Amino acid sequence: MPNVRTSNNFVPSLHLFTETKKNTSAFCDIEYIKQSLKQTQSRNFANDQKIIDMKGLGDFIQEAKIQTMNKLVLFNAPEQNPQCPALILETAWELIKKGIGRILIVDCDFKTDSLNNNYRLKKSLGVVDYILDNLVSIEQIIQKTNIENVYLVQGGKLPLEKISLLLSGKFSALVNQFKSDFDYIIFNSAPYLNYVDTFLLSKVLRPIFIQVALNGNTASQLSGIKSEIDVLSLPFTTIRSLNLP
């Protein structure tokens, strides 16, 4: 996971694309990405595989992990929709059926309580609480689910400032601890078309990126998101949630 500052002292801006080419400072996002890619030496992976069912999605994630040595998976829908949290749970179940080991679902959509609402959960301590409160331990935020070997970390209280949390050293250390304790970590993220958080989260985590196409999303919306994520050289696929159980 890259640090906020690279060896050449570049830092990420909040978003990569602007209408005019006027950002020439040392803090240009493009330069941050170039330096990050040099450090991580991301491996090429065959993206855009046709996925028609949950087994295919599970196979894609497993193959991406084998080829890239990456156990972080990020699910994102372009717009807010309960199908994305539902699909995350279906994916965890599919991976568990393969005898994977232990899986952790982490809610990093700090804008809404969509995952809590979808899973019908009572709100409890989560990622935000752990980062902001030194008295909250990792053990306090990890919850068991009714699926054996599948665990959950809620987002916690909705913060006023989201970006600084994702760039914090404590968030980075938390993810590293998750990687030590679990075989896969699946992240829920904020709607891509509404917030910059998911692009930033993708740069910080460098995950396997699963774009959940919803009924009504246009081809140009989906291809536009893919073109941005492609800059990060992440394993990427688009699935249509309505085609899956």
CSV table of C-alpha atoms in Angstrom, one decimal:
chain,number,residue,atom,x,y,z
A,1,MET,CA,0.0,0.0,0.0
A,2,PRO,CA,1.6,3.3,-1.0
A,3,ASN,CA,2.2,6.0,1.6
A,4,VAL,CA,0.6,9.4,1.2
A,5,ARG,CA,4.0,10.8,0.2
A,6,THR,CA,6.3,9.0,-2.2
A,7,SER,CA,10.0,9.1,-2.3
A,8,ASN,CA,9.8,12.1,-4.7
A,9,ASN,CA,7.5,14.0,-2.4
A,10,PHE,CA,4.4,13.9,-4.5
A,11,VAL,CA,1.0,13.7,-2.9
A,12,PRO,CA,-2.4,12.9,-4.4
A,13,SER,CA,-4.9,15.5,-5.2
A,14,LEU,CA,-8.6,14.7,-4.8
A,15,HIS,CA,-9.3,13.7,-8.4
A,16,LEU,CA,-7.3,13.0,-11.5
A,17,PHE,CA,-9.3,14.6,-14.3
A,18,THR,CA,-10.0,18.3,-15.0
A,19,GLU,CA,-11.5,20.1,-18.0
A,20,THR,CA,-8.3,22.1,-18.6
A,21,LYS,CA,-4.7,21.1,-18.5
A,22,LYS,CA,-3.4,23.6,-16.0
A,23,ASN,CA,-2.1,21.6,-13.1
A,24,THR,CA,1.7,21.7,-13.4
A,25,SER,CA,2.7,21.7,-9.8
A,26,ALA,CA,4.7,19.0,-8.0
A,27,PHE,CA,1.4,17.9,-6.4
A,28,CYS,CA,-0.1,16.7,-9.7
A,29,ASP,CA,-2.1,13.5,-9.3
A,30,ILE,CA,-0.7,12.0,-12.5
A,31,GLU,CA,2.8,12.3,-11.1
A,32,TYR,CA,1.7,10.6,-7.8
A,33,ILE,CA,0.3,7.7,-9.8
A,34,LYS,CA,3.4,7.3,-11.9
A,35,GLN,CA,5.5,7.1,-8.8
A,36,SER,CA,3.1,4.7,-7.1
A,37,LEU,CA,3.1,2.4,-10.1
A,38,LYS,CA,6.9,2.4,-10.2
A,39,GLN,CA,7.0,1.3,-6.5
A,40,THR,CA,4.3,-1.3,-6.6
A,41,GLN,CA,5.2,-2.7,-10.1
A,42,SER,CA,1.6,-3.8,-10.6
A,43,ARG,CA,1.2,-7.0,-12.7
A,44,ASN,CA,-0.9,-7.1,-15.8
A,45,PHE,CA,-4.2,-8.9,-15.5
A,46,ALA,CA,-6.7,-9.8,-18.2
A,47,ASN,CA,-9.7,-7.6,-17.4
A,48,ASP,CA,-13.2,-7.4,-18.8
A,49,GLN,CA,-13.9,-11.1,-18.6
A,50,LYS,CA,-17.5,-12.0,-19.2
A,51,ILE,CA,-19.1,-12.9,-15.9
A,52,ILE,CA,-22.5,-14.5,-16.0
A,53,ASP,CA,-23.0,-16.0,-12.5
A,54,MET,CA,-21.7,-16.0,-8.9
A,55,LYS,CA,-19.3,-18.8,-9.7
A,56,GLY,CA,-17.7,-16.8,-12.5
A,57,LEU,CA,-17.3,-13.9,-10.2
A,58,GLY,CA,-15.7,-16.0,-7.5
A,59,ASP,CA,-13.3,-17.5,-10.1
A,60,PHE,CA,-12.4,-14.1,-11.3
A,61,ILE,CA,-11.5,-12.8,-7.8
A,62,GLN,CA,-9.5,-16.0,-7.0
A,63,GLU,CA,-7.5,-15.8,-10.3
A,64,ALA,CA,-6.9,-12.1,-9.7
A,65,LYS,CA,-5.5,-12.8,-6.3
A,66,ILE,CA,-3.2,-15.5,-7.6
A,67,GLN,CA,-1.8,-13.3,-10.4
A,68,THR,CA,-1.5,-10.1,-8.4
A,69,MET,CA,-1.0,-11.4,-4.8
A,70,ASN,CA,-3.8,-9.1,-3.8
A,71,LYS,CA,-6.5,-10.1,-1.3
A,72,LEU,CA,-8.3,-6.8,-1.2
A,73,VAL,CA,-11.6,-6.6,-3.3
A,74,LEU,CA,-13.5,-3.3,-3.7
A,75,PHE,CA,-17.2,-3.3,-4.8
A,76,ASN,CA,-18.6,-0.1,-6.3
A,77,ALA,CA,-21.9,0.9,-7.9
A,78,PRO,CA,-22.0,4.1,-9.9
A,79,GLU,CA,-25.0,5.2,-7.9
A,80,GLN,CA,-26.5,4.3,-4.5
A,81,ASN,CA,-28.4,1.0,-4.7
A,82,PRO,CA,-28.9,-1.9,-2.3
A,83,GLN,CA,-27.9,-4.4,-4.9
A,84,CYS,CA,-24.2,-3.6,-4.2
A,85,PRO,CA,-24.2,-4.6,-0.5
A,86,ALA,CA,-26.3,-7.6,-1.4
A,87,LEU,CA,-23.8,-8.7,-4.0
A,88,ILE,CA,-21.0,-8.4,-1.6
A,89,LEU,CA,-22.7,-10.9,0.8
A,90,GLU,CA,-23.3,-13.3,-2.1
A,91,THR,CA,-19.7,-13.1,-3.1
A,92,ALA,CA,-18.5,-13.8,0.4
A,93,TRP,CA,-20.8,-16.8,0.5
A,94,GLU,CA,-19.4,-18.0,-2.9
A,95,LEU,CA,-15.8,-17.7,-1.8
A,96,ILE,CA,-16.6,-19.5,1.5
A,97,LYS,CA,-18.1,-22.4,-0.5
A,98,LYS,CA,-14.7,-22.8,-2.1
A,99,GLY,CA,-13.1,-23.4,1.2
A,100,ILE,CA,-11.2,-20.1,1.1
A,101,GLY,CA,-10.7,-19.5,4.8
A,102,ARG,CA,-11.7,-16.3,6.6
A,103,ILE,CA,-13.4,-13.4,4.9
A,104,LEU,CA,-13.9,-9.8,6.2
A,105,ILE,CA,-16.4,-7.3,4.8
A,106,VAL,CA,-15.5,-3.7,5.5
A,107,ASP,CA,-17.9,-0.8,4.9
A,108,CYS,CA,-15.9,2.2,3.6
A,109,ASP,CA,-19.0,4.1,2.4
A,110,PHE,CA,-18.8,6.9,4.9
A,111,LYS,CA,-21.6,8.8,3.3
A,112,THR,CA,-24.6,6.7,4.2
A,113,ASP,CA,-25.6,3.6,6.2
A,114,SER,CA,-26.6,1.7,3.1
A,115,LEU,CA,-24.8,-1.5,4.1
A,116,ASN,CA,-26.2,-1.5,7.6
A,117,ASN,CA,-29.7,-0.9,6.2
A,118,ASN,CA,-29.4,-3.6,3.6
A,119,TYR,CA,-28.1,-6.1,6.2
A,120,ARG,CA,-30.7,-5.0,8.8
A,121,LEU,CA,-28.0,-4.3,11.3
A,122,LYS,CA,-28.0,-2.2,14.5
A,123,LYS,CA,-25.4,0.5,14.1
A,124,SER,CA,-22.2,-0.2,16.1
A,125,LEU,CA,-18.6,0.9,16.3
A,126,GLY,CA,-16.7,0.7,13.0
A,127,VAL,CA,-13.9,2.0,10.9
A,128,VAL,CA,-14.4,5.7,11.6
A,129,ASP,CA,-14.7,5.1,15.3
A,130,TYR,CA,-11.4,3.1,15.4
A,131,ILE,CA,-9.5,5.8,13.4
A,132,LEU,CA,-10.8,8.8,15.5
A,133,ASP,CA,-10.9,7.2,19.0
A,134,ASN,CA,-7.8,5.7,20.5
A,135,LEU,CA,-9.9,3.8,23.0
A,136,VAL,CA,-11.6,1.7,20.3
A,137,SER,CA,-9.7,-1.5,19.6
A,138,ILE,CA,-9.7,-3.7,16.4
A,139,GLU,CA,-11.4,-6.4,18.4
A,140,GLN,CA,-14.3,-4.1,19.2
A,141,ILE,CA,-15.2,-3.4,15.5
A,142,ILE,CA,-15.0,-6.9,14.0
A,143,GLN,CA,-18.3,-8.7,14.2
A,144,LYS,CA,-19.3,-12.2,13.4
A,145,THR,CA,-22.0,-12.8,10.8
A,146,ASN,CA,-24.5,-15.7,10.5
A,147,ILE,CA,-22.2,-17.2,7.8
A,148,GLU,CA,-19.3,-19.2,9.2
A,149,ASN,CA,-15.9,-17.6,8.7
A,150,VAL,CA,-17.4,-14.4,7.3
A,151,TYR,CA,-16.9,-11.3,9.5
A,152,LEU,CA,-18.0,-7.6,9.2
A,153,VAL,CA,-16.7,-4.2,10.1
A,154,GLN,CA,-19.3,-1.4,9.9
A,155,GLY,CA,-18.4,2.1,8.8
A,156,GLY,CA,-19.3,3.5,12.2
A,157,LYS,CA,-20.4,7.1,12.7
A,158,LEU,CA,-20.6,9.3,9.6
A,159,PRO,CA,-17.7,11.7,9.8
A,160,LEU,CA,-17.7,15.3,8.7
A,161,GLU,CA,-14.3,14.9,7.0
A,162,LYS,CA,-13.9,11.7,5.0
A,163,ILE,CA,-10.8,12.2,2.8
A,164,SER,CA,-8.4,12.7,5.7
A,165,LEU,CA,-9.5,9.3,7.2
A,166,LEU,CA,-8.6,7.4,4.1
A,167,LEU,CA,-5.2,9.1,3.9
A,168,SER,CA,-4.4,8.5,7.5
A,169,GLY,CA,-1.7,6.3,8.8
A,170,LYS,CA,-4.1,4.6,11.1
A,171,PHE,CA,-6.4,3.5,8.3
A,172,SER,CA,-3.4,2.1,6.4
A,173,ALA,CA,-2.3,0.2,9.6
A,174,LEU,CA,-5.8,-1.1,10.1
A,175,VAL,CA,-5.9,-2.5,6.5
A,176,ASN,CA,-2.5,-4.1,7.0
A,177,GLN,CA,-3.8,-5.8,10.1
A,178,PHE,CA,-6.9,-7.1,8.3
A,179,LYS,CA,-4.6,-8.5,5.6
A,180,SER,CA,-2.7,-10.4,8.2
A,181,ASP,CA,-5.8,-11.9,9.8
A,182,PHE,CA,-8.1,-12.7,6.8
A,183,ASP,CA,-7.8,-14.4,3.5
A,184,TYR,CA,-10.0,-11.9,1.6
A,185,ILE,CA,-11.1,-8.4,2.6
A,186,ILE,CA,-14.1,-7.1,0.7
A,187,PHE,CA,-14.8,-3.3,0.8
A,188,ASN,CA,-18.1,-1.5,0.2
A,189,SER,CA,-17.5,2.0,-1.2
A,190,ALA,CA,-19.4,5.2,-1.9
A,191,PRO,CA,-21.3,5.7,-5.2
A,192,TYR,CA,-18.6,6.5,-7.8
A,193,LEU,CA,-20.6,9.1,-9.8
A,194,ASN,CA,-21.5,11.1,-6.6
A,195,TYR,CA,-18.3,11.2,-4.6
A,196,VAL,CA,-14.5,11.3,-5.2
A,197,ASP,CA,-13.9,8.9,-2.2
A,198,THR,CA,-13.9,5.7,-4.2
A,199,PHE,CA,-11.2,6.8,-6.7
A,200,LEU,CA,-9.1,7.9,-3.7
A,201,LEU,CA,-9.8,4.7,-1.9
A,202,SER,CA,-8.7,2.7,-5.0
A,203,LYS,CA,-5.4,4.5,-5.1
A,204,VAL,CA,-4.7,3.9,-1.4
A,205,LEU,CA,-5.8,0.2,-1.4
A,206,ARG,CA,-4.9,-0.8,-5.0
A,207,PRO,CA,-7.7,-3.5,-4.8
A,208,ILE,CA,-9.4,-5.9,-7.3
A,209,PHE,CA,-12.1,-3.5,-8.5
A,210,ILE,CA,-15.6,-4.8,-9.2
A,211,GLN,CA,-17.9,-2.3,-10.9
A,212,VAL,CA,-21.6,-3.2,-10.2
A,213,ALA,CA,-23.6,-2.0,-13.2
A,214,LEU,CA,-27.2,-1.1,-12.2
A,215,ASN,CA,-30.3,-1.0,-14.3
A,216,GLY,CA,-30.3,2.5,-15.8
A,217,ASN,CA,-26.5,3.1,-15.9
A,218,THR,CA,-25.5,4.1,-19.4
A,219,ALA,CA,-22.6,2.6,-21.4
A,220,SER,CA,-20.8,6.0,-21.3
A,221,GLN,CA,-21.1,6.2,-17.5
A,222,LEU,CA,-19.6,2.7,-17.1
A,223,SER,CA,-16.8,3.2,-19.7
A,224,GLY,CA,-16.0,6.6,-18.1
A,225,ILE,CA,-15.5,5.0,-14.7
A,226,LYS,CA,-13.4,2.2,-16.2
A,227,SER,CA,-11.2,4.7,-18.0
A,228,GLU,CA,-10.4,6.4,-14.7
A,229,ILE,CA,-9.7,3.2,-12.8
A,230,ASP,CA,-7.6,1.9,-15.7
A,231,VAL,CA,-5.0,4.6,-14.9
A,232,LEU,CA,-4.3,2.7,-11.6
A,233,SER,CA,-3.7,-0.6,-13.4
A,234,LEU,CA,-6.0,-2.5,-11.1
A,235,PRO,CA,-7.7,-5.9,-11.9
A,236,PHE,CA,-11.1,-4.7,-13.0
A,237,THR,CA,-14.3,-6.1,-14.2
A,238,THR,CA,-17.9,-4.9,-14.7
A,239,ILE,CA,-20.8,-7.1,-13.7
A,240,ARG,CA,-24.5,-6.5,-14.1
A,241,SER,CA,-26.1,-7.3,-10.7
A,242,LEU,CA,-29.5,-8.0,-12.2
A,243,ASN,CA,-28.1,-11.0,-14.0
A,244,LEU,CA,-27.0,-12.5,-10.7
A,245,PRO,CA,-29.1,-14.2,-8.0
